[in-house]
Every structure is written in structure tokens, then in C-alpha cells.
Coordinates of C-alpha atoms and ligand atoms in Angstrom, one line a residue:
X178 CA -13.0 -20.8 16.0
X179 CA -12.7 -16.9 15.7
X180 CA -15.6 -15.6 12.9
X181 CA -12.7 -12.6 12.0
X182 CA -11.9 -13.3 8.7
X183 CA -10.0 -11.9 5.9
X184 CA -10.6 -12.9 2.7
X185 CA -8.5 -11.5 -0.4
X186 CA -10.1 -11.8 -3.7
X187 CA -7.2 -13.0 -5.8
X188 CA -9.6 -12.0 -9.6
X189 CA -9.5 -8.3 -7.9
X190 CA -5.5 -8.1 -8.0
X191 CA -5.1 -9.4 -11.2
X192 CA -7.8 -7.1 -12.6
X193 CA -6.8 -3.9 -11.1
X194 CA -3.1 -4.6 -12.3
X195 CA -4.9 -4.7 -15.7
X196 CA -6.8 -1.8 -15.7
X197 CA -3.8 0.2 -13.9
X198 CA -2.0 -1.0 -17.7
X199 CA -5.0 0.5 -19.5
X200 CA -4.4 3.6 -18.0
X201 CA -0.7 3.9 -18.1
X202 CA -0.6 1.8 -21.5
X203 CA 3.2 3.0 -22.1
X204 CA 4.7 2.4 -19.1
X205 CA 6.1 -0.8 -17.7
X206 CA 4.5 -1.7 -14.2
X207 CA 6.4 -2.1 -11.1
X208 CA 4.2 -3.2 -8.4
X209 CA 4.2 -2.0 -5.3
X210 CA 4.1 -5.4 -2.6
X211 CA 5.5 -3.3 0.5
X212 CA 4.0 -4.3 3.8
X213 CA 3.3 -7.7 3.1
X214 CA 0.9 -6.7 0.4
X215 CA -0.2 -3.8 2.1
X216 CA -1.7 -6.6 4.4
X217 CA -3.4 -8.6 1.9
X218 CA -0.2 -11.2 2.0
X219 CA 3.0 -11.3 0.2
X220 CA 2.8 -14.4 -1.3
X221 CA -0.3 -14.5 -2.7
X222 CA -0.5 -10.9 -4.2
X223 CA 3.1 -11.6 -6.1
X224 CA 1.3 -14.8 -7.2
X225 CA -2.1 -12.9 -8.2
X226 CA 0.1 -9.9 -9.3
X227 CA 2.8 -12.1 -11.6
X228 CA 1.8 -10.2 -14.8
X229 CA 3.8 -7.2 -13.3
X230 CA 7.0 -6.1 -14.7
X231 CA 8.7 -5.8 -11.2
X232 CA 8.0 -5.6 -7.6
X233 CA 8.8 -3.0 -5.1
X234 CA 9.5 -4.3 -1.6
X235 CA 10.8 -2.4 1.4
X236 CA 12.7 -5.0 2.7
X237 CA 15.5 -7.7 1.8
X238 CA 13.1 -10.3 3.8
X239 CA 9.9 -9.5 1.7
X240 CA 12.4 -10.0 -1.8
X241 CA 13.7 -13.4 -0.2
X242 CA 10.4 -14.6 0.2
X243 CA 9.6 -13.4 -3.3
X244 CA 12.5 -15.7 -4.8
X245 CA 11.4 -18.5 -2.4
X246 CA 8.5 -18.5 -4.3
X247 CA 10.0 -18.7 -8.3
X248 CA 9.5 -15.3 -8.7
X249 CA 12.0 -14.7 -12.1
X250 CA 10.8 -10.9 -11.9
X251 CA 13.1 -7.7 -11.4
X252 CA 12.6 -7.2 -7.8
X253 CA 13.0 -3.5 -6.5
X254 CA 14.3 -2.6 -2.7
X255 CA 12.8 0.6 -2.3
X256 CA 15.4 1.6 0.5
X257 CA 18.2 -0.2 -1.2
X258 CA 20.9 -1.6 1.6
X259 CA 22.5 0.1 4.4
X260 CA 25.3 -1.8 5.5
X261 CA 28.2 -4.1 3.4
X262 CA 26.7 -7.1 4.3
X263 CA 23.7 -6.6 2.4
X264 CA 25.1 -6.7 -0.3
X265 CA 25.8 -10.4 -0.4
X266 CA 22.0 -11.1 -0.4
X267 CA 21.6 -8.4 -2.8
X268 CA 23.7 -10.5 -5.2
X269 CA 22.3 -13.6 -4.7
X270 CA 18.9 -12.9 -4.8
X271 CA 19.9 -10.4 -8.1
X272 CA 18.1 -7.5 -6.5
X273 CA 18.0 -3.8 -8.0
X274 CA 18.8 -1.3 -5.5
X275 CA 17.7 2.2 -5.0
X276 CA 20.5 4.5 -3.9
X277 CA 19.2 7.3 -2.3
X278 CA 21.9 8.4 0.4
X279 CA 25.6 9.3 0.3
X280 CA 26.1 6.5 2.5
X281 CA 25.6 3.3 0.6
X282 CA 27.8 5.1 -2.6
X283 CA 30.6 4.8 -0.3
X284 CA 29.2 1.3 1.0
X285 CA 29.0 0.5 -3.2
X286 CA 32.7 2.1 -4.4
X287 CA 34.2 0.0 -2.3
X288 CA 32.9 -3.3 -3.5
X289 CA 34.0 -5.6 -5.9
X290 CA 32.0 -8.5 -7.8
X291 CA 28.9 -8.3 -10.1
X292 CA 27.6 -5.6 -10.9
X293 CA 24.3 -4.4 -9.4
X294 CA 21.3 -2.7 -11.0
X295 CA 21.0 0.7 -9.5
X296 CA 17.9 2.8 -9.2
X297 CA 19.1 6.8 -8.1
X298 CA 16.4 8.4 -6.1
X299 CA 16.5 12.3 -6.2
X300 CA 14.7 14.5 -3.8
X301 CA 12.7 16.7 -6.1
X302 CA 10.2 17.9 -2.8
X303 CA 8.6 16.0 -0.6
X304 CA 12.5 16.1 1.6
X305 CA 11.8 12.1 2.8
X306 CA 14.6 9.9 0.8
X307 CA 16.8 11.2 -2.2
X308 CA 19.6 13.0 -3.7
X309 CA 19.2 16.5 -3.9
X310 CA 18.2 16.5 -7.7
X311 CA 20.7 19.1 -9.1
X312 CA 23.2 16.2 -8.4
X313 CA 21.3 13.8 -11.1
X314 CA 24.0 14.5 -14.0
X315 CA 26.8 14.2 -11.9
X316 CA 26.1 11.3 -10.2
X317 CA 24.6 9.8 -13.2
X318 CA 28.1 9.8 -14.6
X319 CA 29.9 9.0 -11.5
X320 CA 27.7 5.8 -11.2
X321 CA 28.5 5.1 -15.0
X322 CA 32.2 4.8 -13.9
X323 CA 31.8 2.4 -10.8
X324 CA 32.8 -1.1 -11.9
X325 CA 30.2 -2.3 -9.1
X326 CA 27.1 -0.6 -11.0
X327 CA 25.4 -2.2 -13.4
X328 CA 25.3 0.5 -16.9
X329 CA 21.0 1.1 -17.3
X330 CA 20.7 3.1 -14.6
X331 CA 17.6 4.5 -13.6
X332 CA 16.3 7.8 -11.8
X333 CA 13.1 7.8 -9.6
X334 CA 11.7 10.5 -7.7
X335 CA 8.5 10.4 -5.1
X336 CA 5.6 12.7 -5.1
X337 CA 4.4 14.5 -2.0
X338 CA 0.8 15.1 -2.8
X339 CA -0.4 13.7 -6.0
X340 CA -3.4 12.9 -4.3
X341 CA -4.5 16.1 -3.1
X342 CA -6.3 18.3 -5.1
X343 CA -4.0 21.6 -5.5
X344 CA -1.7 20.1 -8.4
X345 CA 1.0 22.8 -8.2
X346 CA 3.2 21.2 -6.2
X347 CA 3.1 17.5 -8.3
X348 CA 3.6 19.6 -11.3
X349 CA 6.7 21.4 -9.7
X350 CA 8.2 18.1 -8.9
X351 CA 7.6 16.7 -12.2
X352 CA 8.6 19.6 -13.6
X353 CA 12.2 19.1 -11.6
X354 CA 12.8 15.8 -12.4
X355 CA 12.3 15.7 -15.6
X356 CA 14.4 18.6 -16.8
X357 CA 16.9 17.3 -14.8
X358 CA 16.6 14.0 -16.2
X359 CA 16.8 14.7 -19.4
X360 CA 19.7 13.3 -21.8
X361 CA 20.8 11.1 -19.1
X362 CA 20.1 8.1 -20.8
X363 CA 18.0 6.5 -17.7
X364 CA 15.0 5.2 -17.1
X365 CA 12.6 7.6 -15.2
X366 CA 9.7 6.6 -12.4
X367 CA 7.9 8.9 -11.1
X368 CA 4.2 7.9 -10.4
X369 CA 2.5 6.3 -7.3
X370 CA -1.2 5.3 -7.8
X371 CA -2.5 8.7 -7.1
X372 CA -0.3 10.1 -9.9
X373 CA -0.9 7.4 -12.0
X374 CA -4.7 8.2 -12.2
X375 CA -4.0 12.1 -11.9
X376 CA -1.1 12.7 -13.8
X377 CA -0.7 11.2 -17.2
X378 CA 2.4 12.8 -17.9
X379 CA 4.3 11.2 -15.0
X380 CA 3.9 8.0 -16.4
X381 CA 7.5 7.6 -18.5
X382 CA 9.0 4.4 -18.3
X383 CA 8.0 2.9 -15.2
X384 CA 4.8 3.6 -12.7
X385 CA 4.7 2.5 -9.5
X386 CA 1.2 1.3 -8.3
X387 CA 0.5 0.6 -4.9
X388 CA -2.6 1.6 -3.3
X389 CA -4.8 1.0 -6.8
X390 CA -3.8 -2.8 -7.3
X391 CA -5.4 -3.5 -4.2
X392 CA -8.9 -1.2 -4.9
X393 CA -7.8 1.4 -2.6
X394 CA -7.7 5.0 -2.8
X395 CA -5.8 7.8 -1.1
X396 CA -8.0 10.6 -2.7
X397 CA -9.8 12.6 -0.1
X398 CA -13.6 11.9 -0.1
X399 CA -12.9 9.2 -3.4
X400 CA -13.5 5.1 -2.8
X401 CA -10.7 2.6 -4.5
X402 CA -14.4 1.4 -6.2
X403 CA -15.1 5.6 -7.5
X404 CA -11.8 5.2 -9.3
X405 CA -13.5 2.1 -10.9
X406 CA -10.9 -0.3 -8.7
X407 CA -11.9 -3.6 -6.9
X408 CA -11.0 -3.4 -3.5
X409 CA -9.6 -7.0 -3.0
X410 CA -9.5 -7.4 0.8
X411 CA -13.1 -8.6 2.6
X412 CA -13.0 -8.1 6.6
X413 CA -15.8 -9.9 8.3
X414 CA -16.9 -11.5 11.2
X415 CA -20.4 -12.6 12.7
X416 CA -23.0 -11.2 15.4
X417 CA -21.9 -13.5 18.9
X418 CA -24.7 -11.4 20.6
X419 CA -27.7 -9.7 21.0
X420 CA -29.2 -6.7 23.2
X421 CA -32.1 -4.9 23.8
X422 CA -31.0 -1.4 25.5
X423 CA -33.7 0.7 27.1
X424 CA -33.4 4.8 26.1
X425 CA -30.4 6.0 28.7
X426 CA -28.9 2.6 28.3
X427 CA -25.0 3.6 27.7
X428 CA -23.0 1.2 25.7
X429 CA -19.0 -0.2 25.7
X430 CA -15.9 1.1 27.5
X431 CA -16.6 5.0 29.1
X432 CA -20.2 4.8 27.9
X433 CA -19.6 6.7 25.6
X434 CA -22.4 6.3 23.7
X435 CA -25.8 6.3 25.5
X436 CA -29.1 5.1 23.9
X437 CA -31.3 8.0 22.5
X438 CA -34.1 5.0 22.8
X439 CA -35.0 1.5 22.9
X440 CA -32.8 -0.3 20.1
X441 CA -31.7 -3.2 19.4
X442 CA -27.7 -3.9 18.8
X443 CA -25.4 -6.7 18.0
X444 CA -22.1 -7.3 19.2
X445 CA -19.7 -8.5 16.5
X446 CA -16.7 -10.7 17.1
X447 CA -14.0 -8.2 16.3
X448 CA -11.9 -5.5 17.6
X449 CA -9.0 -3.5 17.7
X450 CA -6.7 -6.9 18.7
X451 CA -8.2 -8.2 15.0
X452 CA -6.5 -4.3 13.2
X453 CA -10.1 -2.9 13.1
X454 CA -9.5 0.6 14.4
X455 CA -10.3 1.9 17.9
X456 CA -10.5 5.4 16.8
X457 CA -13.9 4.2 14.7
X458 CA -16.7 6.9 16.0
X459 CA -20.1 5.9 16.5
X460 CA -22.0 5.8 13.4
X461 CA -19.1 4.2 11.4
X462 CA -20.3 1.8 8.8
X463 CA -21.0 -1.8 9.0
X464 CA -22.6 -4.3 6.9
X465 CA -24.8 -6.5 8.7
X466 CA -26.8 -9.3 6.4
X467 CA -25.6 -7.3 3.7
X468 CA -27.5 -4.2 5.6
X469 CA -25.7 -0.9 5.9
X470 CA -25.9 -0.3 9.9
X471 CA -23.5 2.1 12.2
X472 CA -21.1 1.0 15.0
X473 CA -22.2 2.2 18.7
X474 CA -19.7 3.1 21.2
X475 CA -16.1 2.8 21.8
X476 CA -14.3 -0.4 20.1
X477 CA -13.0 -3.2 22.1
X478 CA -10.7 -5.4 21.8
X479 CA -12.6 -8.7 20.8
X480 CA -15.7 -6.6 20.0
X481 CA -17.4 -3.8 18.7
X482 CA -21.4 -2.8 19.2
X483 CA -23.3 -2.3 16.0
X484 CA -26.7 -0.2 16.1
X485 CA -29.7 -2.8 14.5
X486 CA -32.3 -0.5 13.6
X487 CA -31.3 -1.1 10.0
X488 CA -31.2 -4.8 10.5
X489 CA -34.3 -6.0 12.2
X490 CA -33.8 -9.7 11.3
X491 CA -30.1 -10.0 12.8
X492 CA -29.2 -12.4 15.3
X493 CA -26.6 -14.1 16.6
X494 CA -24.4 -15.7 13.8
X495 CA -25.4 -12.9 11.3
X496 CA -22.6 -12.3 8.6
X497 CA -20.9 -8.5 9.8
X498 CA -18.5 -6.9 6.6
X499 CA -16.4 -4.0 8.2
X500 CA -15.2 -3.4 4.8
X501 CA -15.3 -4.9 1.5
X502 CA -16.4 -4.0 -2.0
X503 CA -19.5 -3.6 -0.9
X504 CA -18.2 -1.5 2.3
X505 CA -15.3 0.6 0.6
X506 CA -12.4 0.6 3.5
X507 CA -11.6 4.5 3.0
X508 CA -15.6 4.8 4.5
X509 CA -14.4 3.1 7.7
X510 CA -11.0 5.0 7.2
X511 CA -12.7 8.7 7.1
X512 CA -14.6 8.1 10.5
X513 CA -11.3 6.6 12.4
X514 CA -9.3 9.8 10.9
X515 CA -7.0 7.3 9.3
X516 CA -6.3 5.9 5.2
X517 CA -7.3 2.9 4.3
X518 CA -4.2 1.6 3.3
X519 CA -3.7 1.6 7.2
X520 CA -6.6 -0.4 7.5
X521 CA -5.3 -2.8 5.5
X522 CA -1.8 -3.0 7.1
X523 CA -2.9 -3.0 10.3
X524 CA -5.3 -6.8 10.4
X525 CA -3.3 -8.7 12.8
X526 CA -2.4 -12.3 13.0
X527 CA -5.2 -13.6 14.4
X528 CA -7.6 -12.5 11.9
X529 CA -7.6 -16.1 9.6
X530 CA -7.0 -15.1 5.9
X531 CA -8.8 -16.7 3.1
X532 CA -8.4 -16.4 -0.5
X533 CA -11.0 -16.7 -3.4
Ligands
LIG859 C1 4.7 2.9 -1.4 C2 5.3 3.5 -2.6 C3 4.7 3.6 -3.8 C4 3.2 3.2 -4.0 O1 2.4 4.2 -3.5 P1 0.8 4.1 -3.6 O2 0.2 5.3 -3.1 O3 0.4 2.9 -2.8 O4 0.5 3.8 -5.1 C5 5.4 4.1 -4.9 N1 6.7 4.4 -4.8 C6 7.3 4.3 -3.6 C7 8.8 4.7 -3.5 C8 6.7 3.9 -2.5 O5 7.3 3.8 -1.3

């Protein structure tokens, strides 16, 4: 059997949703399950997550599975529908929608039948999804009037960059959407993970954690574990090989890394066909027996070279982390120019997943 392994460490979700409450102790908690759990699994993070006030999905499938499972909770679709026949599954499932385009109004005035919960998303900056947010009172009212919308509405808005650290253009968004917002008599949401940890005064009613509940971070140069989260997903896999290169010795696909002497390296059972990023440089870290050592040369598919100097006692079968809470993912994520919430999306199907 294949040693790449992902193992999800059910405790961590649970106690980074409770720590994500400690810090936004006002708010209600809608969290964010996208992606299949930003890779960590649907059903078991809704499971480990169940303490959560809602759930945001991206899709209608990922909020089918969700009631396949029990799950009572108000579930979110973050794109809301785009076509009539949505709506059908909408109803059945009793999903709350976000409207964030002229487009499904049109689809909504002309329907008939229950009513549906209705979450208006205004563009307040970052020019992705939303109603331009001058609109808010208008449409506030107009949606009041449609037989086909349930009354407590909601407004939401997205931040840009509430990770980065110039805050001026979060503030201006806040700033925005909350003027804006005022009086209407709606719910507001406002705050990803980054401005949930950043931004205290986006919390309002409802935040809308991501990123955190899983321990990662999308803070420049900051671990999911420096913002005192758990990262909850282990990738591992085991040494198949050993080698003893001579100084010129050049390792992997277009040699790109040639030997500066005699070393020892390990090859580990895992590649860029198990999610583990080919654009990893040399010198990217690894755990191996628990030992920090550094990748060497270009990733394979099936397997990647890891430097041993660190690890003199390695050997074939020796345990290999590529990232873990021991191994923070955004480490691996800095030296393949990517986030880690990319890492985590990205482990494919053949990886096994565990859960502890
Ligand atoms: C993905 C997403 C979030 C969560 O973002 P994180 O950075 O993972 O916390 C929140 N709101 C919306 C609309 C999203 O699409």
C-alpha cells in the first residue's frame, strides 16, 4: 500500500472553532466548509465542526452532502444559485442563499413558493462578487417586498486584504459597509479568518472563519500555530530509498540540484500526483524521524529527494511529515510561492485519509 497519508486530527477542528469563539465572543460562527473542507473532508469537518452556527459551502453538492449527513444547521451557499432550477434543491434542502448579482433577483421575482432566506452581498472593494453597495437600502427594501424572500435579511461583504499588513484599505471597506448598513435592520458579516484575528470591529453578527478552523494562516511570514491555531491536517509518507551521492552527483528531473559533497538522501514516497507541490525549491522543509531536513531537487511525481545530513539514522521505512503541526504547511507553502490553504486543497485522491 502507498505510505502517503493524510491524517486530519478531528480534537484540532473542534478546538480551533472554540478558540475562533473566544475571540469573536459576540458573534455567531458560520464556518467556512468550501472545498471539501479545504481538503481535510467534508464530512468529517461538518461532523468535528457541528458546534458551528452555520456552514458556508460553495456549492449545492457540498450542502446536499451536508443534509445527507443530519446536519439541522443553517447552511450558507456562498454563490447562491444561478439558474431556476436551483431553486428546487434550494427549497428542499432549506438553504440560505447569497444574492450577489442582478441575475438571480430576476431568476427570484419570478418564483413562487416558500420563501427563501436571502443573504445580499455588496461589493464594498475587493470588485470579485456583489452589489455595488450604494444599492444596500434600496435593495434592502426591494427584497423586503418580494413574496419569495424570506423577511431577516442579511448583508455581507468580503475583504480584499485583511491579511496584509497596510490596514487602510480593510478599514475603508468596513468603513463602507457599515454606514451603509446601518438602520437596515439586517444582519451584517463581514470577517474572514484574517479579519477575525485583525479586526475586532468587523466581527457584528456573524464571522466567517475559514482558514483558522483548520490551523492555517494567510498572514505573510505568520504559521496557523503563531496565531496559537492547531493545524489539523498531517501529510506523511515514509523513506522507500536510500543513496549515497558522491560531490558532483546531480539529483531528480534536470539535475537540478547537484551535490556540493558526499551526502546521504532519502527518497520519500510522495509527489506532485499525491498534491505535494512541484514548485517546492530545494531546501524546503521536511520532517524526517521527527528531524527537520530539506528537500533536494525537482519534485516527482511519486517522489521527492530529501537531503539526510540532519538525519543520520534514516533508512528506508523512516516516518517523512511534509507538513503537520509540527511542520506548519505555510513553511512548505513560502518555498513553493503558494498559501497553504492550496496545500491543503490540492492532496489528491490517492493520498489515504485518516482521522484521529
Ligand atoms: C472562503 C471564504 C471565507 C473564509 O476565508 P478564510 O480566509 O478561509 O477565513 C469567508 N467568506 C467568504 C465569502 C469566502 O468565500
Amino acid at each position: 500500500m502507498r505510505a502517503a497519508l493524510a491524517t486530519v486530527q478531528l480534537a484540532a477542528l473542534t478546538q480551533n472553532l472554540a478558540r475562533a469563539r473566544t475571540l469573536a465572543p459576540k458573534a455567531r460562527v458560520m464556518a467556512i466548509v468550501k472545498a471539501d473542507g479545504y481538503g481535510h473532508g467534508l464530512e468529517r469537518v461538518a461532523r468535528a465542526l457541528s458546534a458551528a452556527d452555520a456552514f458556508g459551502v460553495a456549492c449545492i453538492e457540498d450542502a446536499e452532502r451536508l443534509r445527507g449527513l443530519g446536519m439541522l444547521h443553517r447552511i450558507v451557499l456562498l454563490a447562491g444559485f444561478d439558474e431556476p432550477a436551483d431553486l428546487r434543491l434550494v427549497r428542499s434542502l432549506k438553504l440560505d442563499c447569497v444574492l450577489h448579482d442582478p441575475s438571480q433577483l430576476q431568476i427570484l421575482q419570478r418564483e413562487r413558493g416558500a420563501p427563501i432566506r436571502v443573504w445580499l452581498k455588496f461589493d464594498t472593494g475587493m470588485h470579485r462578487l456583489g452589489f455595488p453597495i450604494e444599492q444596500a437600502a434600496a435593495l434592502c427594501s426591494q427584497l423586503r417586498e418580494m413574496p419569495s424572500v424570506a423577511p431577516d435579511l442579511h448583508v455581507m461583504s468580503h475583504f480584499a486584504s485583511a491579511d496584509a499588513p497596510t490596514r487602510t484599505s480593510t478599514e475603508q471597506q468596513m468603513a463602507l459597509c457599515l454606514r451603509h448598513a446601518q438602520g437596515l435592520e439586517a444582519g451584517i458579516s463581514l470577517a474572514n479568518s484574517a479579519a477575525l484575528l485583525a479586526f475586532p470591529q468587523s466581527h457584528q453578527q456573524w464571522v466567517r472563519p475559514g482558514g483558522i478552523l483548520y490551523g492555517l494562516s494567510s498572514f505573510p511570514g505568520r504559521t496557523g500555530p503563531d496565531l496559537g491555531f492547531v493545524p489539523a491536517m498531517t501529510l506523511s509518507s515514509k523513506l522507500i530509498a536510500i543513496k549515497q551521492l558522491q560531490a558532483g552527483d546531480a539529483v531528480g528531473y534536470g539535475g537540478s540540484f547537484i551535490a556540493p559533497q558526499a551526502m546521504r538522501i532519502g527518497i520519500a514516497a510522495i509527489g506532485y500526483g499525491d498534491g505535494y507541490p512541484r514548485h517546492a525549491a530545494s531546501g524546503t522543509p521536511v520532517l524526517v524521524d521527527g528531524q527537520r531536513c530539506g528537500t533536494v531537487g525537482r519534485v516527482s511525481m511519486d517522489l521527492l529527494a530529501i537531503d539526510l545530513t540532519a538525519a543520520p539514522r534514516a533508512q528506508a521505512g523512516s516516518s517523512v511529515v511534509l507538513w503537520g503541526p509540527k511542520l506548519p504547511a505555510e513553511l512548505v507553502a513560502d518555498a513553493a510561492d503558494t498559501i497553504s490553504y492550496e496545500l491543503t486543497c490540492g492532496v489528491t485522491r490517492r493520498v489515504r485519509f485518516a482521522e484521529i
